[in-house]
JSON list of C-alpha atoms in Angstrom, two decimals:
[
{"chain": "C", "resi": 1, "resn": "UNK", "atom": "CA", "xyz": [-7.31, -5.33, 9.02]},
{"chain": "C", "resi": 2, "resn": "UNK", "atom": "CA", "xyz": [-10.59, -3.83, 10.16]},
{"chain": "C", "resi": 3, "resn": "UNK", "atom": "CA", "xyz": [-10.72, -0.02, 10.73]},
{"chain": "C", "resi": 4, "resn": "UNK", "atom": "CA", "xyz": [-13.58, 1.55, 12.63]},
{"chain": "C", "resi": 5, "resn": "UNK", "atom": "CA", "xyz": [-14.44, 5.16, 13.32]},
{"chain": "C", "resi": 6, "resn": "UNK", "atom": "CA", "xyz": [-16.88, 5.96, 16.11]},
{"chain": "C", "resi": 7, "resn": "UNK", "atom": "CA", "xyz": [-17.94, 2.31, 16.27]},
{"chain": "C", "resi": 8, "resn": "UNK", "atom": "CA", "xyz": [-18.65, 1.95, 12.52]},
{"chain": "C", "resi": 9, "resn": "UNK", "atom": "CA", "xyz": [-16.49, 0.01, 10.10]},
{"chain": "C", "resi": 10, "resn": "UNK", "atom": "CA", "xyz": [-14.96, 2.28, 7.47]},
{"chain": "C", "resi": 11, "resn": "UNK", "atom": "CA", "xyz": [-12.37, 0.02, 5.86]},
{"chain": "C", "resi": 12, "resn": "UNK", "atom": "CA", "xyz": [-11.28, -3.61, 5.65]},
{"chain": "C", "resi": 13, "resn": "UNK", "atom": "CA", "xyz": [-8.17, -4.76, 3.89]},
{"chain": "C", "resi": 14, "resn": "UNK", "atom": "CA", "xyz": [-5.98, -7.84, 3.69]},
{"chain": "C", "resi": 15, "resn": "UNK", "atom": "CA", "xyz": [-3.23, -9.48, 1.76]},
{"chain": "C", "resi": 16, "resn": "UNK", "atom": "CA", "xyz": [-2.40, -13.12, 1.07]},
{"chain": "C", "resi": 17, "resn": "UNK", "atom": "CA", "xyz": [0.54, -14.81, 2.85]},
{"chain": "C", "resi": 18, "resn": "UNK", "atom": "CA", "xyz": [4.07, -13.54, 2.75]},
{"chain": "C", "resi": 19, "resn": "UNK", "atom": "CA", "xyz": [6.45, -11.22, 4.62]},
{"chain": "C", "resi": 20, "resn": "UNK", "atom": "CA", "xyz": [5.02, -8.02, 3.05]},
{"chain": "C", "resi": 21, "resn": "UNK", "atom": "CA", "xyz": [1.48, -8.45, 4.41]},
{"chain": "C", "resi": 22, "resn": "UNK", "atom": "CA", "xyz": [1.80, -5.80, 7.15]},
{"chain": "C", "resi": 23, "resn": "UNK", "atom": "CA", "xyz": [3.52, -3.23, 4.92]},
{"chain": "C", "resi": 24, "resn": "UNK", "atom": "CA", "xyz": [1.08, -3.85, 2.05]},
{"chain": "C", "resi": 25, "resn": "UNK", "atom": "CA", "xyz": [-2.01, -3.26, 4.26]},
{"chain": "C", "resi": 26, "resn": "UNK", "atom": "CA", "xyz": [-0.33, -0.34, 6.01]},
{"chain": "C", "resi": 27, "resn": "UNK", "atom": "CA", "xyz": [0.31, 1.40, 2.64]},
{"chain": "C", "resi": 28, "resn": "UNK", "atom": "CA", "xyz": [-3.40, 1.10, 1.75]},
{"chain": "C", "resi": 29, "resn": "UNK", "atom": "CA", "xyz": [-4.46, 2.33, 5.16]},
{"chain": "C", "resi": 30, "resn": "UNK", "atom": "CA", "xyz": [-2.15, 5.39, 5.07]},
{"chain": "C", "resi": 31, "resn": "UNK", "atom": "CA", "xyz": [-3.10, 6.18, 1.45]},
{"chain": "C", "resi": 32, "resn": "UNK", "atom": "CA", "xyz": [-6.81, 6.29, 2.35]},
{"chain": "C", "resi": 33, "resn": "UNK", "atom": "CA", "xyz": [-6.81, 7.81, 5.88]},
{"chain": "C", "resi": 34, "resn": "UNK", "atom": "CA", "xyz": [-3.82, 10.15, 5.76]},
{"chain": "C", "resi": 35, "resn": "UNK", "atom": "CA", "xyz": [-3.57, 11.09, 2.06]},
{"chain": "C", "resi": 36, "resn": "UNK", "atom": "CA", "xyz": [-7.32, 10.85, 1.48]},
{"chain": "C", "resi": 37, "resn": "UNK", "atom": "CA", "xyz": [-7.00, 8.89, -1.77]},
{"chain": "C", "resi": 38, "resn": "UNK", "atom": "CA", "xyz": [-10.04, 7.31, -3.31]},
{"chain": "C", "resi": 39, "resn": "UNK", "atom": "CA", "xyz": [-10.51, 3.55, -2.63]},
{"chain": "C", "resi": 40, "resn": "UNK", "atom": "CA", "xyz": [-9.14, 2.61, -6.08]},
{"chain": "C", "resi": 41, "resn": "UNK", "atom": "CA", "xyz": [-6.13, 5.03, -5.73]},
{"chain": "C", "resi": 42, "resn": "UNK", "atom": "CA", "xyz": [-5.40, 3.72, -2.21]},
{"chain": "C", "resi": 43, "resn": "UNK", "atom": "CA", "xyz": [-4.98, 0.19, -3.52]},
{"chain": "C", "resi": 44, "resn": "UNK", "atom": "CA", "xyz": [-3.33, 1.00, -6.83]},
{"chain": "C", "resi": 45, "resn": "UNK", "atom": "CA", "xyz": [-0.68, 3.41, -5.51]},
{"chain": "C", "resi": 46, "resn": "UNK", "atom": "CA", "xyz": [2.92, 2.15, -5.74]},
{"chain": "C", "resi": 47, "resn": "UNK", "atom": "CA", "xyz": [4.27, 0.62, -2.53]},
{"chain": "C", "resi": 48, "resn": "UNK", "atom": "CA", "xyz": [7.56, 0.14, -0.79]},
{"chain": "C", "resi": 49, "resn": "UNK", "atom": "CA", "xyz": [8.64, -2.16, 2.02]},
{"chain": "C", "resi": 50, "resn": "UNK", "atom": "CA", "xyz": [11.60, -2.32, 4.40]},
{"chain": "C", "resi": 51, "resn": "UNK", "atom": "CA", "xyz": [12.80, -5.65, 5.61]},
{"chain": "C", "resi": 52, "resn": "UNK", "atom": "CA", "xyz": [15.22, -6.18, 8.39]},
{"chain": "C", "resi": 53, "resn": "UNK", "atom": "CA", "xyz": [16.74, -9.28, 6.84]},
{"chain": "C", "resi": 54, "resn": "UNK", "atom": "CA", "xyz": [18.23, -8.09, 4.63]},
{"chain": "C", "resi": 55, "resn": "UNK", "atom": "CA", "xyz": [18.23, -4.48, 5.75]},
{"chain": "C", "resi": 56, "resn": "UNK", "atom": "CA", "xyz": [16.88, -3.17, 2.44]},
{"chain": "C", "resi": 57, "resn": "UNK", "atom": "CA", "xyz": [14.10, -0.91, 1.15]},
{"chain": "C", "resi": 58, "resn": "UNK", "atom": "CA", "xyz": [12.39, -2.47, -1.84]},
{"chain": "C", "resi": 59, "resn": "UNK", "atom": "CA", "xyz": [10.11, -0.32, -4.04]},
{"chain": "C", "resi": 60, "resn": "UNK", "atom": "CA", "xyz": [7.78, -1.10, -6.93]},
{"chain": "C", "resi": 61, "resn": "UNK", "atom": "CA", "xyz": [8.68, 0.03, -10.46]},
{"chain": "C", "resi": 62, "resn": "UNK", "atom": "CA", "xyz": [6.26, 2.98, -10.32]},
{"chain": "C", "resi": 63, "resn": "UNK", "atom": "CA", "xyz": [7.97, 4.22, -7.20]},
{"chain": "C", "resi": 64, "resn": "UNK", "atom": "CA", "xyz": [11.37, 4.16, -8.88]},
{"chain": "C", "resi": 65, "resn": "UNK", "atom": "CA", "xyz": [9.99, 5.93, -11.93]},
{"chain": "C", "resi": 66, "resn": "UNK", "atom": "CA", "xyz": [7.56, 8.48, -10.42]},
{"chain": "C", "resi": 67, "resn": "UNK", "atom": "CA", "xyz": [8.85, 9.07, -6.94]},
{"chain": "C", "resi": 68, "resn": "UNK", "atom": "CA", "xyz": [12.58, 8.81, -7.32]},
{"chain": "C", "resi": 69, "resn": "UNK", "atom": "CA", "xyz": [13.13, 12.00, -5.26]},
{"chain": "C", "resi": 70, "resn": "UNK", "atom": "CA", "xyz": [11.49, 10.26, -2.24]},
{"chain": "C", "resi": 71, "resn": "UNK", "atom": "CA", "xyz": [13.73, 7.26, -2.69]},
{"chain": "C", "resi": 72, "resn": "UNK", "atom": "CA", "xyz": [16.71, 9.54, -2.90]},
{"chain": "C", "resi": 73, "resn": "UNK", "atom": "CA", "xyz": [15.74, 11.20, 0.41]},
{"chain": "C", "resi": 74, "resn": "UNK", "atom": "CA", "xyz": [15.71, 7.74, 2.01]},
{"chain": "C", "resi": 75, "resn": "UNK", "atom": "CA", "xyz": [19.20, 7.06, 0.55]},
{"chain": "C", "resi": 76, "resn": "UNK", "atom": "CA", "xyz": [20.50, 10.26, 2.08]},
{"chain": "C", "resi": 77, "resn": "UNK", "atom": "CA", "xyz": [19.06, 9.16, 5.42]},
{"chain": "C", "resi": 78, "resn": "UNK", "atom": "CA", "xyz": [21.27, 6.05, 5.16]},
{"chain": "C", "resi": 79, "resn": "UNK", "atom": "CA", "xyz": [18.73, 3.47, 3.85]},
{"chain": "C", "resi": 80, "resn": "UNK", "atom": "CA", "xyz": [19.85, 0.98, 1.17]},
{"chain": "C", "resi": 81, "resn": "UNK", "atom": "CA", "xyz": [17.40, 1.05, -1.70]},
{"chain": "C", "resi": 82, "resn": "UNK", "atom": "CA", "xyz": [17.32, -2.13, -3.80]},
{"chain": "C", "resi": 83, "resn": "UNK", "atom": "CA", "xyz": [17.90, -0.84, -7.37]},
{"chain": "C", "resi": 84, "resn": "UNK", "atom": "CA", "xyz": [15.79, -3.72, -8.76]},
{"chain": "C", "resi": 85, "resn": "UNK", "atom": "CA", "xyz": [12.01, -3.01, -8.56]},
{"chain": "C", "resi": 86, "resn": "UNK", "atom": "CA", "xyz": [9.84, -5.70, -7.00]},
{"chain": "C", "resi": 87, "resn": "UNK", "atom": "CA", "xyz": [6.09, -6.11, -6.75]},
{"chain": "C", "resi": 88, "resn": "UNK", "atom": "CA", "xyz": [4.81, -5.79, -3.19]},
{"chain": "C", "resi": 89, "resn": "UNK", "atom": "CA", "xyz": [1.79, -7.76, -2.06]},
{"chain": "C", "resi": 90, "resn": "UNK", "atom": "CA", "xyz": [-1.83, -7.73, -3.13]},
{"chain": "C", "resi": 91, "resn": "UNK", "atom": "CA", "xyz": [-4.41, -5.89, -1.07]},
{"chain": "C", "resi": 92, "resn": "UNK", "atom": "CA", "xyz": [-8.07, -6.67, -1.64]},
{"chain": "C", "resi": 93, "resn": "UNK", "atom": "CA", "xyz": [-10.11, -4.13, 0.26]},
{"chain": "C", "resi": 94, "resn": "UNK", "atom": "CA", "xyz": [-13.57, -2.94, 1.17]},
{"chain": "C", "resi": 95, "resn": "UNK", "atom": "CA", "xyz": [-14.29, 0.71, 1.95]},
{"chain": "C", "resi": 96, "resn": "UNK", "atom": "CA", "xyz": [-17.45, 2.11, 3.55]},
{"chain": "C", "resi": 97, "resn": "UNK", "atom": "CA", "xyz": [-18.17, 5.67, 2.56]},
{"chain": "C", "resi": 98, "resn": "UNK", "atom": "CA", "xyz": [-19.77, 8.20, 4.94]},
{"chain": "C", "resi": 99, "resn": "UNK", "atom": "CA", "xyz": [-23.11, 7.82, 3.14]},
{"chain": "C", "resi": 100, "resn": "UNK", "atom": "CA", "xyz": [-23.05, 4.04, 3.67]},
{"chain": "C", "resi": 101, "resn": "UNK", "atom": "CA", "xyz": [-21.98, 3.16, 0.12]},
{"chain": "C", "resi": 102, "resn": "UNK", "atom": "CA", "xyz": [-19.74, 0.06, 0.18]},
{"chain": "C", "resi": 103, "resn": "UNK", "atom": "CA", "xyz": [-16.89, -0.06, -2.38]},
{"chain": "C", "resi": 104, "resn": "UNK", "atom": "CA", "xyz": [-14.92, -3.22, -3.03]},
{"chain": "C", "resi": 105, "resn": "UNK", "atom": "CA", "xyz": [-11.53, -2.97, -4.70]},
{"chain": "C", "resi": 106, "resn": "UNK", "atom": "CA", "xyz": [-9.60, -5.91, -6.13]},
{"chain": "C", "resi": 107, "resn": "UNK", "atom": "CA", "xyz": [-5.88, -5.25, -6.42]},
{"chain": "C", "resi": 108, "resn": "UNK", "atom": "CA", "xyz": [-4.74, -5.00, -10.02]},
{"chain": "C", "resi": 109, "resn": "UNK", "atom": "CA", "xyz": [-1.50, -6.67, -9.07]},
{"chain": "C", "resi": 110, "resn": "UNK", "atom": "CA", "xyz": [-3.33, -9.99, -8.63]},
{"chain": "C", "resi": 111, "resn": "UNK", "atom": "CA", "xyz": [-6.53, -9.50, -10.61]},
{"chain": "C", "resi": 112, "resn": "UNK", "atom": "CA", "xyz": [-9.96, -10.58, -9.67]},
{"chain": "C", "resi": 113, "resn": "UNK", "atom": "CA", "xyz": [-13.10, -8.63, -9.04]},
{"chain": "C", "resi": 114, "resn": "UNK", "atom": "CA", "xyz": [-15.09, -7.27, -6.16]},
{"chain": "C", "resi": 115, "resn": "UNK", "atom": "CA", "xyz": [-18.67, -8.46, -5.70]},
{"chain": "C", "resi": 116, "resn": "UNK", "atom": "CA", "xyz": [-21.33, -8.17, -3.11]},
{"chain": "C", "resi": 117, "resn": "UNK", "atom": "CA", "xyz": [-24.92, -9.00, -2.27]}
]
């Protein structure tokens, strides 16, 4: 995913293959742009995904532990929440700050490091 604002790139993010790619990248995008988290927080925050087959919401362990009230709200809305936590995707990302500083973030779920020239 490439995000631009007024013609300038502000964020790039991606995830390796699998059915959670879109939700993984969307979580990073929303964390950064809507919740104004730092680059590291945007990538590290716990994630959830909803699949149609099966019709289930799956959340990471931190979500079950730290945001159980949010999961309970989803239950009350009629969503089935898988009680077993599952890791969701790996999002390696690049963020461009307003001052032009470029920040690379490797997802701790997969490991690795960000480097640039």
